[in-house]
Coordinates of C-alpha atoms and ligand atoms in Angstrom, one line a residue:
M11 CA 21.4 16.2 20.8
E12 CA 19.5 13.6 18.6
K13 CA 15.8 13.7 18.2
C14 CA 13.5 10.9 17.1
G15 CA 9.8 10.3 17.0
F16 CA 6.8 8.6 15.4
I17 CA 4.5 10.5 13.1
A18 CA 1.1 9.0 12.2
I19 CA -0.2 10.0 8.8
L20 CA -3.9 9.8 8.9
G21 CA -6.8 10.6 6.6
A22 CA -9.6 9.4 4.4
P23 CA -8.9 6.7 1.7
N24 CA -7.2 8.2 -1.3
A25 CA -6.3 11.5 0.4
G26 CA -2.6 11.1 -0.6
K27 CA -1.1 9.7 2.6
S28 CA 1.2 7.2 0.9
T29 CA 2.2 9.8 -1.7
L30 CA 3.1 12.2 1.1
V31 CA 5.1 9.5 3.1
N32 CA 7.1 8.7 -0.1
Q33 CA 7.8 12.4 -0.7
L34 CA 8.9 13.0 2.9
V35 CA 11.2 9.9 2.7
G36 CA 12.5 10.9 -0.8
Q37 CA 11.9 7.4 -2.1
K38 CA 9.0 5.1 -2.7
V39 CA 8.3 3.0 0.3
S40 CA 4.5 2.8 0.2
I41 CA 2.4 1.8 -2.8
V42 CA 0.1 4.4 -4.4
S43 CA -2.9 4.0 -6.7
P44 CA -5.9 6.1 -7.9
K45 CA -8.2 3.7 -6.1
V46 CA -9.4 3.9 -2.5
Q47 CA -8.1 1.5 0.2
T48 CA -4.7 0.8 -1.4
T49 CA -2.8 0.7 1.9
R50 CA -3.8 -2.1 4.1
S51 CA -1.4 -2.0 7.0
R52 CA 1.0 0.3 8.7
I53 CA 4.0 1.0 6.6
M54 CA 6.9 3.0 8.1
G55 CA 9.0 5.4 6.1
I56 CA 12.1 6.9 7.7
A57 CA 13.3 10.4 6.9
I58 CA 16.1 12.5 8.4
H59 CA 16.2 16.2 8.8
E60 CA 19.3 17.7 10.5
N61 CA 19.5 16.0 13.9
A62 CA 16.0 14.5 13.8
Q63 CA 14.9 11.1 12.6
L64 CA 11.3 11.1 11.5
V65 CA 9.5 7.7 11.6
L66 CA 6.5 8.3 9.4
V67 CA 3.7 5.8 9.8
D68 CA 1.6 5.5 6.7
T69 CA -1.9 4.1 7.6
P70 CA -4.9 2.7 5.8
G71 CA -7.6 5.3 5.2
I72 CA -10.2 6.1 7.9
F73 CA -13.8 5.5 6.8
E74 CA -17.1 4.1 8.1
A75 CA -16.1 0.4 8.0
K76 CA -18.7 -2.3 8.1
K77 CA -16.9 -5.5 6.9
K78 CA -14.5 -7.3 9.2
L79 CA -11.6 -6.6 6.9
D80 CA -12.3 -2.9 6.6
K81 CA -12.7 -2.6 10.4
A82 CA -9.3 -4.2 10.9
M83 CA -7.8 -1.7 8.5
V84 CA -9.3 1.3 10.2
K85 CA -8.2 -0.1 13.6
E86 CA -4.6 -0.1 12.2
A87 CA -4.9 3.6 11.6
F88 CA -6.2 4.4 15.0
D89 CA -3.6 2.1 16.7
A90 CA -0.8 3.8 14.8
S91 CA -2.2 7.2 15.9
A92 CA -2.3 6.2 19.6
E93 CA 1.4 5.2 19.6
S94 CA 2.7 8.3 17.8
D95 CA 4.4 11.5 19.0
A96 CA 2.8 13.7 16.2
H97 CA -0.3 13.3 14.1
V98 CA -0.8 14.6 10.5
L99 CA -4.3 14.6 9.0
V100 CA -4.2 14.6 5.3
I101 CA -7.2 16.1 3.5
D102 CA -7.8 15.9 -0.2
V103 CA -9.1 19.4 -1.1
T104 CA -10.9 18.0 -4.1
H105 CA -13.0 15.7 -1.8
P106 CA -12.4 17.3 1.6
K107 CA -15.0 15.2 3.5
L108 CA -15.0 18.0 6.2
P109 CA -17.5 16.4 8.6
L110 CA -15.1 13.3 8.9
A111 CA -12.1 15.6 9.4
Q112 CA -14.0 17.7 12.0
K113 CA -15.0 14.6 13.9
L114 CA -11.4 13.3 13.9
C115 CA -10.2 16.7 15.2
E116 CA -12.7 16.7 18.0
Q117 CA -11.6 13.2 19.1
H118 CA -8.0 14.0 18.9
K119 CA -7.0 15.7 22.1
K120 CA -3.3 15.6 21.4
G121 CA -3.5 18.1 18.5
L122 CA -3.4 17.5 14.8
I123 CA -1.3 19.0 12.1
I124 CA -3.5 19.3 9.0
C125 CA -2.2 19.0 5.5
L126 CA -4.6 20.3 2.8
N127 CA -3.3 18.2 -0.1
K128 CA -3.7 18.2 -3.9
I129 CA -3.7 22.0 -4.0
D130 CA -2.4 21.7 -7.5
L131 CA -6.0 20.7 -8.5
I132 CA -8.1 23.6 -7.2
E133 CA -8.4 27.4 -7.4
K134 CA -6.9 29.6 -4.7
D135 CA -10.3 31.0 -3.4
Q136 CA -11.7 27.6 -3.0
L137 CA -8.7 26.5 -1.0
L138 CA -9.0 29.5 1.2
K139 CA -12.6 28.6 2.0
I140 CA -11.6 25.1 3.1
A141 CA -8.6 26.5 5.1
T142 CA -11.0 28.9 6.9
T143 CA -13.4 26.1 7.8
V144 CA -10.6 23.8 9.0
H145 CA -9.1 26.6 11.0
G146 CA -12.3 26.5 13.2
F147 CA -11.9 22.8 14.1
E148 CA -10.8 21.9 17.6
N149 CA -7.3 20.6 18.4
V150 CA -5.7 21.8 15.2
S151 CA -2.1 22.9 15.9
H152 CA -1.0 23.8 12.4
I153 CA -2.3 23.9 8.8
F154 CA -0.1 23.3 5.8
M155 CA -1.2 23.6 2.2
I156 CA 0.7 21.1 0.0
S157 CA 0.8 19.1 -3.1
A158 CA 2.3 15.7 -2.1
L159 CA 2.5 14.8 -5.8
L160 CA 4.5 17.8 -6.8
A161 CA 6.4 18.2 -3.5
D162 CA 5.0 21.7 -3.1
G163 CA 5.1 22.8 0.6
V164 CA 6.5 19.5 1.7
S165 CA 9.9 20.8 2.9
D166 CA 8.1 23.3 5.3
L167 CA 6.2 20.3 6.7
T168 CA 9.5 18.4 7.2
K169 CA 11.1 21.3 9.0
H170 CA 8.1 21.6 11.3
L171 CA 7.9 17.9 12.1
A172 CA 11.7 17.8 12.8
S173 CA 11.3 20.8 15.2
I174 CA 8.6 19.0 17.3
M175 CA 10.3 15.6 17.6
P176 CA 11.2 14.6 21.2
N177 CA 14.8 14.4 22.2
G178 CA 16.1 10.8 22.1
P179 CA 18.5 8.6 20.1
W180 CA 17.7 7.5 16.5
L181 CA 15.9 4.2 16.4
Y182 CA 17.1 3.2 13.0
P183 CA 20.4 3.2 11.1
E184 CA 21.0 6.4 9.1
D185 CA 20.5 4.6 5.7
Q186 CA 17.4 2.7 6.5
I187 CA 14.2 4.1 4.8
T188 CA 11.6 1.5 5.8
N189 CA 11.1 -1.2 8.3
I190 CA 9.3 -3.5 5.9
P191 CA 11.2 -6.8 5.1
M192 CA 12.3 -7.0 1.4
R193 CA 10.0 -9.9 0.6
S194 CA 6.9 -8.0 1.9
W195 CA 7.9 -4.9 0.1
A196 CA 8.3 -6.9 -3.2
A197 CA 4.8 -8.3 -2.7
E198 CA 3.5 -4.8 -2.2
V199 CA 5.0 -3.8 -5.6
T200 CA 3.0 -6.6 -7.3
R201 CA -0.1 -5.6 -5.4
E202 CA 0.3 -2.1 -6.6
Q203 CA 0.3 -3.3 -10.2
I204 CA -2.8 -5.3 -9.6
F205 CA -4.5 -2.1 -8.3
L206 CA -3.3 -0.3 -11.4
Q207 CA -4.2 -3.0 -14.0
L208 CA -7.4 -4.5 -12.7
H209 CA -10.8 -3.0 -12.0
Q210 CA -13.7 -3.2 -9.7
E211 CA -13.6 -5.6 -6.8
I212 CA -10.6 -7.7 -7.8
P213 CA -7.8 -5.7 -6.1
Y214 CA -9.7 -5.7 -2.9
N215 CA -10.0 -9.5 -2.9
I216 CA -6.4 -10.4 -3.5
F217 CA -3.4 -11.0 -1.3
V218 CA 0.2 -11.3 -2.6
E219 CA 2.8 -13.4 -0.9
S220 CA 6.5 -13.7 -1.8
E221 CA 7.1 -17.4 -1.5
S222 CA 10.8 -17.5 -2.3
W223 CA 13.7 -15.1 -2.9
E224 CA 16.9 -16.5 -4.4
E225 CA 20.0 -14.5 -5.0
Y226 CA 22.5 -15.5 -7.7
D227 CA 26.3 -15.0 -7.9
N228 CA 25.8 -12.7 -11.0
G229 CA 23.9 -10.3 -8.8
S230 CA 20.4 -11.1 -10.1
V231 CA 17.6 -12.2 -7.9
K232 CA 14.7 -14.6 -8.5
I233 CA 11.5 -13.9 -6.7
S234 CA 8.4 -16.2 -6.7
Q235 CA 5.1 -14.8 -5.6
A236 CA 1.7 -16.2 -5.2
I237 CA -1.3 -14.0 -6.0
V238 CA -4.0 -15.4 -3.8
V239 CA -7.6 -14.8 -5.0
A240 CA -10.8 -15.5 -3.1
R241 CA -12.8 -17.0 -6.0
D242 CA -12.3 -19.3 -8.9
N243 CA -13.6 -16.7 -11.4
H244 CA -11.2 -14.1 -10.1
K245 CA -8.3 -16.4 -11.1
G246 CA -9.4 -16.1 -14.8
I247 CA -9.7 -12.3 -14.5
V248 CA -6.2 -12.0 -13.0
L249 CA -4.8 -14.3 -15.7
G250 CA -6.6 -12.5 -18.6
K251 CA -7.0 -13.7 -22.1
G252 CA -4.1 -16.1 -22.8
G253 CA -2.5 -15.0 -19.6
Q254 CA -2.0 -11.5 -21.0
T255 CA -3.1 -9.6 -17.8
L256 CA -0.8 -11.5 -15.5
K257 CA 2.0 -11.1 -17.9
K258 CA 1.5 -7.3 -17.9
I259 CA 1.3 -7.2 -14.1
G260 CA 4.6 -9.2 -14.0
Q261 CA 6.4 -7.1 -16.5
E262 CA 5.5 -3.8 -14.8
A263 CA 6.3 -5.1 -11.3
R264 CA 9.6 -6.5 -12.4
L265 CA 10.6 -3.1 -13.9
E266 CA 9.8 -1.4 -10.6
L267 CA 11.7 -4.0 -8.6
E268 CA 14.7 -3.8 -10.9
N269 CA 14.6 0.0 -10.7
Q270 CA 14.5 0.1 -6.9
L271 CA 16.8 -2.9 -6.2
E272 CA 19.2 -1.8 -9.0
R273 CA 19.8 -5.3 -10.3
R274 CA 18.2 -7.9 -12.6
V275 CA 15.1 -9.5 -11.3
H276 CA 13.4 -12.7 -12.4
L277 CA 9.8 -12.4 -11.2
K278 CA 7.7 -15.6 -11.2
L279 CA 4.0 -15.0 -10.5
F280 CA 1.3 -17.7 -10.1
V281 CA -2.3 -17.4 -9.1
K282 CA -4.0 -19.6 -6.5
V283 CA -7.5 -19.8 -5.1
E284 CA -8.0 -19.7 -1.3
E285 CA -11.6 -19.1 -0.7
D286 CA -11.5 -18.1 2.9
W287 CA -8.1 -16.4 3.1
Q288 CA -9.6 -13.2 4.3
E289 CA -11.5 -14.8 7.2
R290 CA -8.8 -17.2 8.2
S291 CA -5.6 -15.4 8.3
W292 CA -6.2 -11.8 7.3
A293 CA -4.7 -10.2 10.4
L294 CA -1.6 -12.4 10.5
R295 CA -0.7 -12.3 6.9
A296 CA -1.7 -8.8 5.8
F297 CA -0.7 -7.1 9.0
G298 CA 2.5 -9.1 9.3
I299 CA 4.1 -6.4 7.1
G300 CA 6.8 -4.9 9.2
V301 CA 4.8 -4.1 12.4
Ligands
LIG422 N1 -2.9 15.9 -8.3 C1 -2.5 15.3 -7.2 N2 -2.7 14.0 -7.0 C2 -2.3 13.5 -5.9 C3 -1.6 14.2 -4.8 N3 -1.3 13.4 -3.8 C4 -1.8 12.2 -4.2 N4 -2.3 12.2 -5.4 C5 -2.9 11.1 -6.1 O1 -4.0 10.6 -5.3 C6 -4.2 9.2 -5.5 C7 -4.2 8.5 -4.1 O2 -2.9 8.6 -3.6 P1 -2.4 7.7 -2.4 O3 -1.1 8.2 -1.9 O4 -2.4 6.2 -2.8 O5 -3.5 7.9 -1.3 P2 -3.7 7.2 0.1 O6 -4.3 8.3 1.0 O7 -2.5 6.6 0.6 O8 -4.9 6.2 -0.2 P3 -5.2 4.8 0.6 O9 -4.0 4.0 0.9 O10 -6.1 4.1 -0.4 O11 -6.0 5.2 1.9 C8 -3.0 8.7 -6.4 O12 -3.5 8.6 -7.7 C9 -2.0 9.9 -6.2 O13 -1.2 10.0 -7.4 C10 -1.4 15.7 -5.1 O14 -0.9 16.4 -4.3 N5 -1.9 16.1 -6.3
LIG423 MG1 -2.1 4.6 1.0

């Protein structure tokens, strides 16, 4: 009998949700950075364990959102949660934000699986203190202690998730690992580099769009992408002195694309200014990824 279900991966920004999804899938489907609010929309990673297909839904971090954009991101996380068969709350043990976790547990009547993540970074006795506190929260069905980065404890989590999936046919072909269209995924790879190479507010004010994707007979692919910035002065920052910053973003993104696509990639990046892109078409464009 086949089993299949949706698993929402929830938690505060930077808790390690995307790292965990990538580790469960065994390949990188969702971008990761040391900055908060890297993930903007729901990204699905698909994993298989024995007869169970696990559809992991990576979500934007949950926090007290005030701006329109931020509220839309947090709503994505809650919507994903409402539609799922299982719910994993990822807690960064180095910044556990326990009041937020407690509140989420209280609201979550269906039961939450808690992953205490980044255990590679703290002492055992401190971890036990956090585990004891979390154990007292309402609606907690299981607690796992993991390092998503080092894959420590992740296989136990996989086994548990597989065991609780409902009976039903697999929803995706066996070799599919994400539901994101290639073009959107390629845009995410560039956005990840922008997060890694640029500082302060810039990464939060950009949008990357793959405008064309051309395949050649020799197996190579040419991808053109627009980096859309909200202000004129941001354009200069993305370009850098003599275009050096953009060049570096392009080089690193191309390497990652070549690595994952296993073929030669020509990546053409250009920067354009669209002052009101966030207001005008935020939901359509950013949440158009896959869902
Ligand atoms: N040391 C350590 N670092 C980790 C671990 N898991 C994640 N990280 C790091 O934590 C940072 C944030 O990881 P992400 O996976 O992007 O976190 P996220 O929860 O998806 O963040 P948002 O999408 O911004 O909400 C990255 O620098 C990761 O490498 C872990 O188990 N140990
Ligand atoms: Mg993320």
